[in-house]
Tab-separated table of C-alpha atoms in Angstrom:
chain	number	residue	atom	x	y	z
A	1	MET	CA	27.301	-104.897	97.938
A	2	THR	CA	27.535	-101.377	99.819
A	3	ARG	CA	24.698	-98.842	100.520
A	4	ASP	CA	26.082	-96.861	97.552
A	5	THR	CA	25.396	-99.416	95.152
A	6	ASN	CA	23.002	-98.170	92.438
A	7	ILE	CA	20.034	-100.775	92.052
A	8	GLY	CA	17.482	-100.776	89.272
A	9	HIS	CA	14.660	-103.160	88.150
A	10	ILE	CA	13.660	-104.555	84.801
A	11	THR	CA	10.413	-103.071	83.572
A	12	ALA	CA	10.279	-104.522	80.002
A	13	ILE	CA	11.820	-107.296	77.998
A	14	GLU	CA	11.674	-107.498	74.213
A	15	GLY	CA	14.004	-109.853	72.276
A	16	GLY	CA	17.511	-109.234	73.605
A	17	ILE	CA	16.622	-105.815	74.914
A	18	VAL	CA	15.463	-104.820	78.370
A	19	ASP	CA	14.453	-101.570	79.893
A	20	VAL	CA	15.518	-100.900	83.513
A	21	ARG	CA	14.222	-98.246	85.918
A	22	PHE	CA	16.474	-96.482	88.386
A	23	ASP	CA	13.896	-94.627	90.670
A	24	ASN	CA	16.719	-92.582	92.508
A	25	GLY	CA	17.599	-90.897	89.110
A	26	ARG	CA	21.117	-92.058	89.041
A	27	LEU	CA	21.326	-93.273	85.505
A	28	PRO	CA	24.306	-95.210	84.307
A	29	THR	CA	26.207	-93.843	81.234
A	30	LEU	CA	26.181	-95.446	77.892
A	31	GLY	CA	28.427	-98.491	77.566
A	32	THR	CA	28.103	-99.286	81.369
A	33	ARG	CA	27.892	-102.891	82.282
A	34	LEU	CA	24.863	-103.854	84.535
A	35	ARG	CA	24.542	-107.359	86.391
A	36	THR	CA	21.288	-108.880	87.466
A	37	LEU	CA	21.021	-109.835	91.212
A	38	GLY	CA	20.695	-113.458	91.976
A	39	ILE	CA	22.044	-116.668	90.282
A	40	PRO	CA	22.840	-116.919	87.458
A	41	GLU	CA	24.141	-113.237	86.878
A	42	ILE	CA	23.112	-111.865	83.539
A	43	ASP	CA	25.186	-109.054	81.940
A	44	ILE	CA	23.529	-106.191	80.348
A	45	GLU	CA	25.297	-103.170	78.330
A	46	VAL	CA	23.452	-99.888	78.318
A	47	ALA	CA	22.852	-98.967	74.748
A	48	SER	CA	20.584	-95.901	75.092
A	49	LEU	CA	18.682	-93.617	77.603
A	50	PRO	CA	15.043	-93.272	76.587
A	51	GLY	CA	13.826	-91.468	79.591
A	52	PRO	CA	14.816	-89.612	82.867
A	53	THR	CA	14.496	-92.706	84.918
A	54	GLU	CA	15.073	-95.496	82.406
A	55	VAL	CA	18.034	-97.178	80.426
A	56	ARG	CA	17.681	-99.533	77.655
A	57	GLY	CA	20.320	-102.227	77.382
A	58	LEU	CA	21.481	-105.232	75.449
A	59	VAL	CA	21.353	-108.687	77.201
A	60	LEU	CA	24.769	-110.168	76.455
A	61	ASN	CA	24.139	-113.642	77.871
A	62	PRO	CA	20.479	-114.376	78.216
A	63	THR	CA	19.231	-117.065	80.269
A	64	ALA	CA	15.907	-118.410	81.359
A	65	GLY	CA	16.167	-116.649	84.637
A	66	LEU	CA	15.479	-113.235	82.875
A	67	ARG	CA	12.192	-111.786	84.072
A	68	LEU	CA	10.152	-108.547	84.978
A	69	GLY	CA	11.020	-106.966	88.172
A	70	LEU	CA	14.382	-108.611	88.529
A	71	GLY	CA	16.967	-106.394	90.322
A	72	VAL	CA	19.746	-104.919	88.264
A	73	ARG	CA	23.161	-103.633	89.874
A	74	ASP	CA	24.985	-100.820	88.054
A	75	THR	CA	28.703	-101.774	88.039
A	76	GLY	CA	29.746	-98.255	87.235
A	77	ALA	CA	32.160	-99.213	84.592
A	78	PRO	CA	32.178	-100.615	80.987
A	79	ILE	CA	33.067	-104.355	80.330
A	80	ARG	CA	36.501	-104.952	81.488
A	81	VAL	CA	38.729	-107.698	80.476
A	82	PRO	CA	42.182	-109.346	81.778
A	83	VAL	CA	45.374	-108.272	79.962
A	84	GLY	CA	48.828	-109.837	80.418
A	85	GLU	CA	51.198	-112.590	79.518
A	86	GLU	CA	48.933	-115.101	81.300
A	87	LEU	CA	46.551	-114.939	78.366
A	88	LEU	CA	49.045	-116.599	75.968
A	89	GLY	CA	47.825	-120.186	74.819
A	90	ARG	CA	44.322	-119.653	76.163
A	91	MET	CA	40.846	-119.258	74.654
A	92	PHE	CA	38.345	-116.506	75.958
A	93	ASN	CA	34.837	-115.034	75.497
A	94	LEU	CA	33.609	-111.438	75.428
A	95	PHE	CA	34.118	-111.198	79.120
A	96	GLY	CA	37.797	-112.475	79.195
A	97	GLU	CA	36.490	-115.660	80.791
A	98	VAL	CA	38.394	-118.779	79.997
A	99	VAL	CA	36.525	-121.224	77.941
A	100	ASP	CA	39.171	-123.827	76.909
A	101	GLY	CA	38.341	-126.136	79.809
A	102	GLY	CA	41.798	-124.953	81.708
A	103	PRO	CA	42.216	-123.536	84.921
A	104	PRO	CA	40.887	-119.998	85.566
A	105	LEU	CA	43.318	-117.014	85.526
A	106	GLY	CA	44.574	-115.679	88.655
A	107	ASP	CA	44.467	-112.124	89.899
A	108	MET	CA	45.209	-109.789	86.790
A	109	ARG	CA	44.965	-106.282	85.539
A	110	HIS	CA	41.808	-105.406	83.601
A	111	ARG	CA	41.062	-102.878	81.022
A	112	SER	CA	37.824	-101.459	79.622
A	113	ILE	CA	37.108	-102.794	76.115
A	114	LEU	CA	35.943	-99.275	74.948
A	115	CYS	CA	38.745	-96.870	74.359
A	116	ASP	CA	39.803	-94.328	71.719
A	117	PRO	CA	41.967	-95.198	68.777
A	118	VAL	CA	45.722	-94.092	68.757
A	119	PRO	CA	45.857	-90.371	67.742
A	120	LEU	CA	47.055	-89.695	64.124
A	121	SER	CA	50.191	-87.868	65.614
A	122	GLU	CA	51.386	-91.251	67.186
A	123	ARG	CA	50.919	-93.586	64.334
A	124	GLN	CA	53.589	-94.986	62.117
A	125	VAL	CA	53.564	-96.401	58.615
A	126	ASP	CA	55.943	-99.256	57.639
A	127	THR	CA	56.224	-100.745	54.296
A	128	THR	CA	58.009	-103.878	55.087
A	129	LEU	CA	56.481	-106.866	53.531
A	130	LEU	CA	55.192	-109.694	55.757
A	131	GLU	CA	55.511	-112.972	53.860
A	132	THR	CA	52.677	-115.461	54.082
A	133	GLY	CA	54.196	-118.278	52.137
A	134	ILE	CA	51.176	-118.252	49.723
A	135	LYS	CA	52.194	-117.506	46.284
A	136	ALA	CA	49.090	-115.645	44.983
A	137	ILE	CA	49.073	-113.255	47.925
A	138	ASP	CA	52.779	-112.521	48.274
A	139	LEU	CA	53.112	-111.983	44.493
A	140	LEU	CA	49.862	-109.917	43.624
A	141	SER	CA	48.484	-108.804	47.052
A	142	PRO	CA	51.500	-108.325	49.530
A	143	ILE	CA	50.695	-107.730	53.060
A	144	GLU	CA	52.566	-104.884	54.881
A	145	ARG	CA	53.722	-104.946	58.447
A	146	GLY	CA	51.230	-102.937	60.387
A	147	GLY	CA	48.607	-103.052	57.489
A	148	LYS	CA	45.055	-104.398	57.324
A	149	ALA	CA	44.407	-107.170	54.680
A	150	GLY	CA	40.811	-108.357	53.893
A	151	LEU	CA	39.800	-111.759	52.237
A	152	PHE	CA	36.713	-111.043	50.339
A	153	GLY	CA	34.510	-113.762	49.182
A	154	GLY	CA	30.875	-115.433	49.109
A	155	ALA	CA	29.901	-118.619	51.040
A	156	GLY	CA	31.948	-121.592	50.217
A	157	VAL	CA	34.980	-120.118	48.237
A	158	GLY	CA	37.540	-120.813	50.874
A	159	LYS	CA	37.890	-117.611	53.218
A	160	THR	CA	38.187	-119.758	56.468
A	161	VAL	CA	40.570	-122.305	54.814
A	162	LEU	CA	42.816	-119.512	53.544
A	163	ILE	CA	42.867	-117.628	56.865
A	164	THR	CA	43.576	-120.989	58.709
A	165	GLU	CA	46.648	-121.453	56.283
A	166	MET	CA	47.837	-117.970	56.962
A	167	ILE	CA	47.680	-118.633	60.656
A	168	HIS	CA	49.756	-121.805	60.138
A	169	ASN	CA	52.285	-120.316	58.045
A	170	MET	CA	52.593	-116.785	59.612
A	171	VAL	CA	52.248	-117.677	63.286
A	172	ALA	CA	55.117	-120.224	63.138
A	173	GLU	CA	57.440	-117.586	61.173
A	174	TYR	CA	56.035	-114.562	62.986
A	175	ASP	CA	58.243	-112.987	65.775
A	176	GLY	CA	55.421	-111.475	67.890
A	177	ILE	CA	51.974	-112.323	69.360
A	178	SER	CA	49.103	-113.834	67.333
A	179	LEU	CA	45.502	-113.084	68.292
A	180	PHE	CA	42.542	-114.975	66.655
A	181	CYS	CA	39.182	-113.395	67.060
A	182	GLY	CA	36.163	-115.406	65.804
A	183	ILE	CA	33.146	-113.351	65.347
A	184	GLY	CA	29.738	-115.072	64.608
A	185	GLU	CA	31.584	-118.186	63.346
A	186	ARG	CA	30.710	-121.924	63.977
A	187	SER	CA	31.682	-123.511	67.216
A	188	ARG	CA	32.985	-126.428	65.442
A	189	GLU	CA	35.515	-124.295	63.563
A	190	ALA	CA	36.678	-122.654	66.822
A	191	GLU	CA	37.144	-126.183	68.365
A	192	GLU	CA	38.978	-127.461	65.371
A	193	LEU	CA	41.183	-124.384	65.088
A	194	TYR	CA	42.316	-124.577	68.589
A	195	ARG	CA	43.199	-128.153	68.324
A	196	ASP	CA	45.103	-127.654	65.157
A	197	MET	CA	47.119	-124.817	66.664
A	198	LYS	CA	47.867	-126.870	69.738
A	199	ASP	CA	49.099	-129.661	67.455
A	200	ALA	CA	51.234	-127.437	65.382
A	201	GLY	CA	52.861	-126.106	68.517
A	202	VAL	CA	52.034	-122.367	67.855
A	203	LEU	CA	49.363	-121.952	70.637
A	204	ASP	CA	51.960	-120.707	73.273
A	205	ASN	CA	52.151	-117.327	71.442
A	206	THR	CA	48.509	-117.081	70.514
A	207	ILE	CA	45.344	-115.706	72.090
A	208	MET	CA	41.945	-116.762	70.852
A	209	VAL	CA	38.763	-115.022	71.398
A	210	PHE	CA	35.331	-116.051	70.406
A	211	GLY	CA	31.873	-114.757	70.143
A	212	GLN	CA	30.089	-117.711	68.369
A	213	MET	CA	27.076	-117.827	65.997
A	214	ASN	CA	24.769	-119.315	68.659
A	215	GLU	CA	25.423	-116.260	71.001
A	216	SER	CA	23.510	-113.143	71.301
A	217	PRO	CA	24.085	-110.147	68.960
A	218	GLY	CA	25.503	-107.882	71.843
A	219	MET	CA	28.150	-110.682	72.438
A	220	ARG	CA	29.141	-110.820	68.758
A	221	PHE	CA	29.081	-107.100	68.378
A	222	ARG	CA	31.510	-106.403	71.261
A	223	VAL	CA	33.945	-109.389	71.040
A	224	GLY	CA	36.008	-107.604	68.559
A	225	HIS	CA	36.562	-105.017	70.949
A	226	THR	CA	37.789	-107.391	73.670
A	227	ALA	CA	40.265	-108.928	71.155
A	228	LEU	CA	41.874	-105.639	70.424
A	229	THR	CA	42.016	-104.542	74.005
A	230	MET	CA	44.117	-107.640	74.603
A	231	ALA	CA	46.181	-106.809	71.525
A	232	GLU	CA	46.805	-103.261	72.413
A	233	TYR	CA	48.314	-104.358	75.780
A	234	PHE	CA	51.004	-106.232	74.049
A	235	ARG	CA	51.610	-103.485	71.496
A	236	GLU	CA	51.680	-100.652	74.036
A	237	ASP	CA	52.909	-102.056	77.196
A	238	ARG	CA	55.079	-105.017	76.068
A	239	ARG	CA	56.244	-103.362	72.794
A	240	ARG	CA	55.590	-106.467	70.893
A	241	ASP	CA	54.444	-106.789	67.275
A	242	VAL	CA	50.755	-108.253	67.138
A	243	LEU	CA	49.103	-110.135	64.342
A	244	VAL	CA	45.315	-109.943	64.647
A	245	LEU	CA	43.313	-112.389	62.614
A	246	ILE	CA	39.459	-112.001	62.329
A	247	ASP	CA	37.088	-114.421	61.031
A	248	ASN	CA	34.555	-112.908	60.037
A	249	ILE	CA	34.218	-109.062	59.893
A	250	PHE	CA	30.932	-109.276	58.207
A	251	ARG	CA	29.427	-111.008	61.284
A	252	PHE	CA	30.433	-107.916	63.153
A	253	VAL	CA	28.378	-105.761	60.730
A	254	GLN	CA	25.683	-108.217	60.903
A	255	ALA	CA	25.653	-108.060	64.717
A	256	GLY	CA	25.353	-104.309	64.668
A	257	SER	CA	22.483	-104.474	62.323
A	258	GLU	CA	20.600	-106.828	64.647
A	259	VAL	CA	21.493	-104.651	67.705
A	260	SER	CA	20.068	-101.512	65.794
A	261	GLY	CA	17.003	-103.400	64.737
A	262	LEU	CA	16.345	-104.357	68.488
A	263	LEU	CA	16.822	-100.740	69.566
A	264	GLY	CA	14.277	-99.649	67.100
A	265	ARG	CA	16.561	-97.531	64.845
A	266	ILE	CA	15.292	-96.917	61.362
A	267	PRO	CA	17.257	-99.156	58.939
A	268	SER	CA	19.457	-97.528	56.234
A	269	ARG	CA	20.557	-98.888	52.775
A	270	VAL	CA	19.798	-102.596	52.100
A	271	GLY	CA	18.447	-102.943	55.665
A	272	TYR	CA	21.764	-102.101	57.338
A	273	GLN	CA	22.149	-99.912	60.382
A	274	PRO	CA	22.354	-96.140	59.840
A	275	THR	CA	25.471	-96.193	62.027
A	276	LEU	CA	27.357	-98.875	59.898
A	277	GLY	CA	30.271	-96.628	58.925
A	278	THR	CA	30.764	-95.340	62.436
A	279	GLU	CA	30.599	-98.619	64.204
A	280	LEU	CA	33.085	-100.383	61.709
A	281	ALA	CA	35.466	-97.347	62.024
A	282	GLU	CA	35.488	-97.633	65.744
A	283	LEU	CA	36.950	-101.231	65.417
A	284	GLU	CA	39.062	-100.869	62.372
A	285	GLU	CA	40.689	-97.644	63.491
A	286	ARG	CA	42.148	-99.184	66.767
A	287	ILE	CA	44.331	-101.463	64.390
A	288	CYS	CA	47.414	-99.454	63.648
A	289	SER	CA	51.042	-99.220	64.302
A	290	THR	CA	53.020	-96.972	66.776
A	291	GLU	CA	56.626	-96.589	67.661
A	292	ARG	CA	56.114	-99.221	70.323
A	293	GLY	CA	55.000	-101.694	68.122
A	294	ALA	CA	53.175	-102.791	64.989
A	295	MET	CA	49.502	-104.398	64.707
A	296	THR	CA	48.874	-106.243	61.482
A	297	SER	CA	45.449	-107.522	60.686
A	298	VAL	CA	44.163	-110.084	58.344
A	299	GLN	CA	40.375	-110.222	58.254
A	300	ALA	CA	38.017	-112.547	56.349
A	301	VAL	CA	34.871	-110.726	54.791
A	302	TYR	CA	31.924	-112.567	53.702
A	303	VAL	CA	30.375	-110.849	50.628
A	304	PRO	CA	26.549	-111.430	50.632
A	305	ALA	CA	25.437	-113.167	47.342
A	306	ASP	CA	28.978	-112.328	45.849
A	307	ASP	CA	27.787	-108.677	45.502
A	308	PHE	CA	30.827	-106.402	46.101
A	309	THR	CA	28.719	-103.242	46.087
A	310	ASP	CA	27.027	-104.464	49.346
A	311	PRO	CA	27.507	-101.709	51.904
A	312	ALA	CA	29.345	-104.061	54.368
A	313	ALA	CA	31.780	-104.895	51.759
A	314	THR	CA	32.290	-101.466	50.360
A	315	HIS	CA	32.774	-99.791	53.946
A	316	THR	CA	35.291	-102.551	54.874
A	317	PHE	CA	37.175	-102.018	51.559
A	318	ALA	CA	37.884	-98.302	52.683
A	319	HIS	CA	39.989	-99.432	55.744
A	320	LEU	CA	42.159	-101.936	54.126
A	321	SER	CA	45.677	-101.562	52.699
A	322	ALA	CA	45.393	-104.978	50.713
A	323	SER	CA	42.195	-106.758	49.429
A	324	ILE	CA	42.346	-110.329	48.498
A	325	VAL	CA	39.277	-111.156	46.540
A	326	LEU	CA	38.169	-114.821	46.195
A	327	SER	CA	36.324	-115.746	43.020
A	328	ARG	CA	33.432	-118.386	42.819
A	329	LYS	CA	34.416	-119.066	39.126
A	330	LYS	CA	38.064	-120.071	40.144
A	331	ALA	CA	36.606	-122.230	42.960
A	332	SER	CA	34.388	-123.957	40.497
A	333	GLU	CA	37.370	-124.787	38.174
A	334	GLY	CA	39.210	-126.148	41.146
A	335	LEU	CA	41.860	-123.363	41.268
A	336	TYR	CA	42.457	-123.151	44.924
A	337	PRO	CA	43.257	-120.837	46.549
A	338	ALA	CA	40.428	-119.241	44.448
A	339	ILE	CA	42.074	-115.733	44.367
A	340	ASP	CA	41.003	-113.399	41.661
A	341	PRO	CA	44.397	-111.658	40.605
A	342	LEU	CA	42.739	-108.879	38.443
A	343	GLN	CA	40.414	-107.851	41.328
A	344	SER	CA	42.789	-108.236	44.236
A	345	PHE	CA	45.096	-105.294	45.056
A	346	SER	CA	47.712	-103.980	47.533
A	347	ARG	CA	48.929	-100.467	48.203
A	348	LEU	CA	52.277	-101.997	48.882
A	349	LEU	CA	52.661	-103.119	45.338
A	350	THR	CA	54.313	-99.958	44.073
A	351	PRO	CA	57.560	-99.027	42.884
A	352	GLY	CA	59.797	-98.350	45.951
A	353	ALA	CA	57.638	-100.014	48.404
A	354	VAL	CA	58.571	-103.464	46.989
A	355	SER	CA	61.708	-104.402	44.916
A	356	GLN	CA	61.748	-103.329	41.257
A	357	ARG	CA	61.841	-107.113	40.330
A	358	HIS	CA	58.682	-107.853	42.464
A	359	TYR	CA	56.906	-104.889	40.855
A	360	ARG	CA	57.906	-105.901	37.333
A	361	VAL	CA	57.030	-109.599	37.751
A	362	ALA	CA	53.633	-108.846	39.379
A	363	ARG	CA	52.860	-106.391	36.522
A	364	ASP	CA	53.723	-108.783	33.767
A	365	VAL	CA	51.845	-111.621	35.354
A	366	ARG	CA	48.682	-109.396	35.672
A	367	ASN	CA	49.064	-108.178	32.169
A	368	THR	CA	49.229	-111.571	30.864
A	369	LEU	CA	46.171	-112.783	32.761
A	370	ALA	CA	44.179	-109.495	31.715
A	371	GLU	CA	45.121	-110.287	27.966
A	372	TYR	CA	43.926	-113.968	28.322
A	373	ASP	CA	40.601	-112.603	30.147
A	374	ASP	CA	40.106	-110.296	27.021
A	375	LEU	CA	40.683	-113.416	24.658
A	376	LYS	CA	38.322	-115.667	26.403
A	377	ASP	CA	35.263	-114.576	24.365
A	378	ILE	CA	37.103	-114.846	20.973
A	379	ILE	CA	38.228	-118.401	22.115
A	380	ALA	CA	34.532	-119.414	23.264
A	381	MET	CA	33.284	-118.314	19.692
A	382	LEU	CA	35.944	-119.232	17.212
A	383	GLY	CA	38.245	-121.414	19.023
A	384	LEU	CA	41.879	-121.283	19.869
A	385	GLU	CA	43.134	-122.144	16.463
A	386	GLU	CA	41.728	-118.788	15.151
A	387	LEU	CA	44.090	-116.844	17.233
A	388	SER	CA	47.387	-115.484	16.195
A	389	GLU	CA	50.694	-117.273	17.271
A	390	LYS	CA	51.404	-114.367	19.632
A	391	ASP	CA	48.064	-114.693	21.241
A	392	ARG	CA	48.101	-118.484	21.419
A	393	ALA	CA	51.601	-118.058	23.352
A	394	THR	CA	49.929	-115.602	25.689
A	395	VAL	CA	47.007	-117.925	26.451
A	396	ARG	CA	49.476	-120.878	27.118
A	397	ARG	CA	51.373	-118.877	29.582
A	398	ALA	CA	48.343	-117.460	31.308
A	399	ARG	CA	46.887	-120.711	31.855
A	400	GLN	CA	50.292	-122.092	33.009
A	401	ILE	CA	50.361	-119.090	35.555
A	402	GLU	CA	46.753	-119.658	36.561
A	403	ARG	CA	47.531	-123.238	37.658
A	404	PHE	CA	50.966	-122.404	38.980
A	405	LEU	CA	49.350	-119.872	41.436
A	406	THR	CA	47.249	-122.756	43.023
A	407	GLN	CA	48.967	-124.402	45.968
A	408	PRO	CA	48.587	-127.312	48.369
A	409	PHE	CA	47.759	-126.226	51.929
A	410	PHE	CA	49.032	-127.562	55.173
A	411	SER	CA	45.750	-126.773	57.039
A	412	ILE	CA	43.772	-129.416	54.691
A	413	GLU	CA	46.416	-131.998	54.051
A	414	ALA	CA	44.192	-134.616	55.662
A	415	MET	CA	41.371	-133.814	53.116
A	416	THR	CA	43.596	-133.497	50.136
A	417	GLY	CA	46.203	-136.013	50.716
A	418	SER	CA	48.707	-133.418	49.297
A	419	LYS	CA	51.496	-132.203	51.407
A	420	GLY	CA	51.464	-128.466	52.099
A	421	ARG	CA	53.885	-125.958	50.718
A	422	PHE	CA	55.380	-122.795	51.988
A	423	VAL	CA	56.847	-120.945	48.983
A	424	ALA	CA	59.220	-118.061	49.681
A	425	LEU	CA	58.772	-114.884	47.675
A	426	ASP	CA	61.961	-115.068	45.759
A	427	ASP	CA	61.085	-118.677	44.684
A	428	THR	CA	57.760	-117.428	43.389
A	429	LEU	CA	59.208	-114.474	41.433
A	430	ALA	CA	61.877	-116.771	39.798
A	431	SER	CA	59.187	-119.351	38.806
A	432	CYS	CA	56.896	-116.757	37.206
A	433	GLU	CA	59.855	-115.170	35.462
A	434	ALA	CA	60.702	-118.683	33.833
A	435	ILE	CA	57.092	-119.219	32.874
A	436	LEU	CA	56.650	-115.839	31.437
A	437	ALA	CA	59.963	-116.116	29.512
A	438	GLY	CA	58.489	-119.111	27.695
A	439	ALA	CA	60.870	-121.771	29.296
A	440	PHE	CA	58.072	-124.285	29.516
A	441	GLU	CA	56.434	-124.070	26.155
A	442	ASP	CA	56.459	-127.710	25.707
A	443	ARG	CA	54.842	-128.467	28.988
A	444	ASP	CA	51.283	-129.120	29.497
A	445	GLU	CA	49.471	-126.602	31.766
A	446	SER	CA	48.099	-129.278	34.057
A	447	ALA	CA	51.785	-130.092	35.244
A	448	PHE	CA	51.688	-126.541	36.903
A	449	TYR	CA	48.735	-127.486	39.156
A	450	MET	CA	49.201	-127.770	42.834
A	451	ILE	CA	53.051	-127.560	42.824
A	452	GLY	CA	55.387	-125.275	44.813
A	453	THR	CA	57.817	-123.824	42.338
A	454	VAL	CA	58.688	-124.880	38.833
A	455	GLN	CA	61.629	-126.867	40.261
A	456	ASP	CA	58.738	-129.500	41.188
A	457	LEU	CA	58.013	-130.102	37.378
A	458	GLN	CA	61.053	-132.592	37.502
A	459	GLN	CA	59.048	-134.671	39.776
A	460	LYS	CA	55.963	-134.460	37.471
A	461	GLY	CA	57.688	-136.099	34.484
A	462	GLY	CA	61.031	-134.769	34.007
A	463	GLY	CA	61.792	-131.789	31.549
A	464	ASP	CA	63.884	-128.596	32.132
A	465	ALA	CA	63.120	-126.864	35.331
A	466	ALA	CA	64.905	-123.819	34.149
């Protein structure tokens, strides 16, 4: 420590917030990282400047050693994390510290986690489809290279299982770097995901960053910025494509709400922070593509009480190019993945962006399911027999398609006992065309449940596989 080191002292502690007084008047700037003197060191991020000699900061890693009068050192810089090839295959926390039990990193370059997004003039838009191998997504909500896709759903409808399956399918096939960011999720899930990716042999091209549910709101609020800083290095410096998977973006919003409450800000609609839109944009706008590489993102988004008008959900919707909506009704019927085909959408699913065949099949599938949805009330009141022959054929095909869009997953093979399936888009299109053309009028709808393609119907009791 040099004589020029700026030292202050803690004058107030309230929850996860501390006030630090600097008697010399040299106040740290907003976002600066402060560290307490002594062992253990506690990190504080400056969040506001309430007076000419005081700063108010978020305690990022609270311990029992926090007390009034404790000395605090101004580091003179924001939180900085390591970047480089050595990060591949490792697991980190907010500060870029290794948390996987392996050896520590050597001497590496560090970058601030707080930086501006890429200017509009340097951004590029790509309409190349990124296959996930999941039929319902590739057909009805295709993800574009360099786009942002959201998995929306309430508690227990399968968001984490779906994003885990996408990791399994896309990381193995993806020619680039994958980065998983866990925000406010359970420690058990982090450990299981790390072990599963190691067993699948895809960890060598993957970086994992976690701010867990049991950690402070400041840690959960900033861990997304740490992950994107590491991802930006590979996109800008190494010119590599990067796949960023985030679970769960709602926990980022929730952490921001906790931070706002701790700082004493007046809450806005439904109790959220007044800065919700700005804070979410600061994170989301860093996910983009440039001429040097593409950054694609898939984000799980918890929807409180299944209310899609909740401010956290509506603000997130605005940033996405594809929205995959999970339905509790589908989940209750055992139709997994529980994707609602009528609420899910993708900006990529337009003529010219996808093939004419893909657009036509997706439109016909959606129309058939929409017609069936309209007929459900009539069926409930009068019965299927009262429908016209044309409507009965529509219902039969819609129910076959509903069950065909279910799929056994690799990530839960141990729980289901069914072998997972990766289904190419062309196979999905061919199967849907056959179903819509009435090639399986004599087959029971249950035969289509949890199969890969219609070719699998031969293994379920013979019949024409068309």
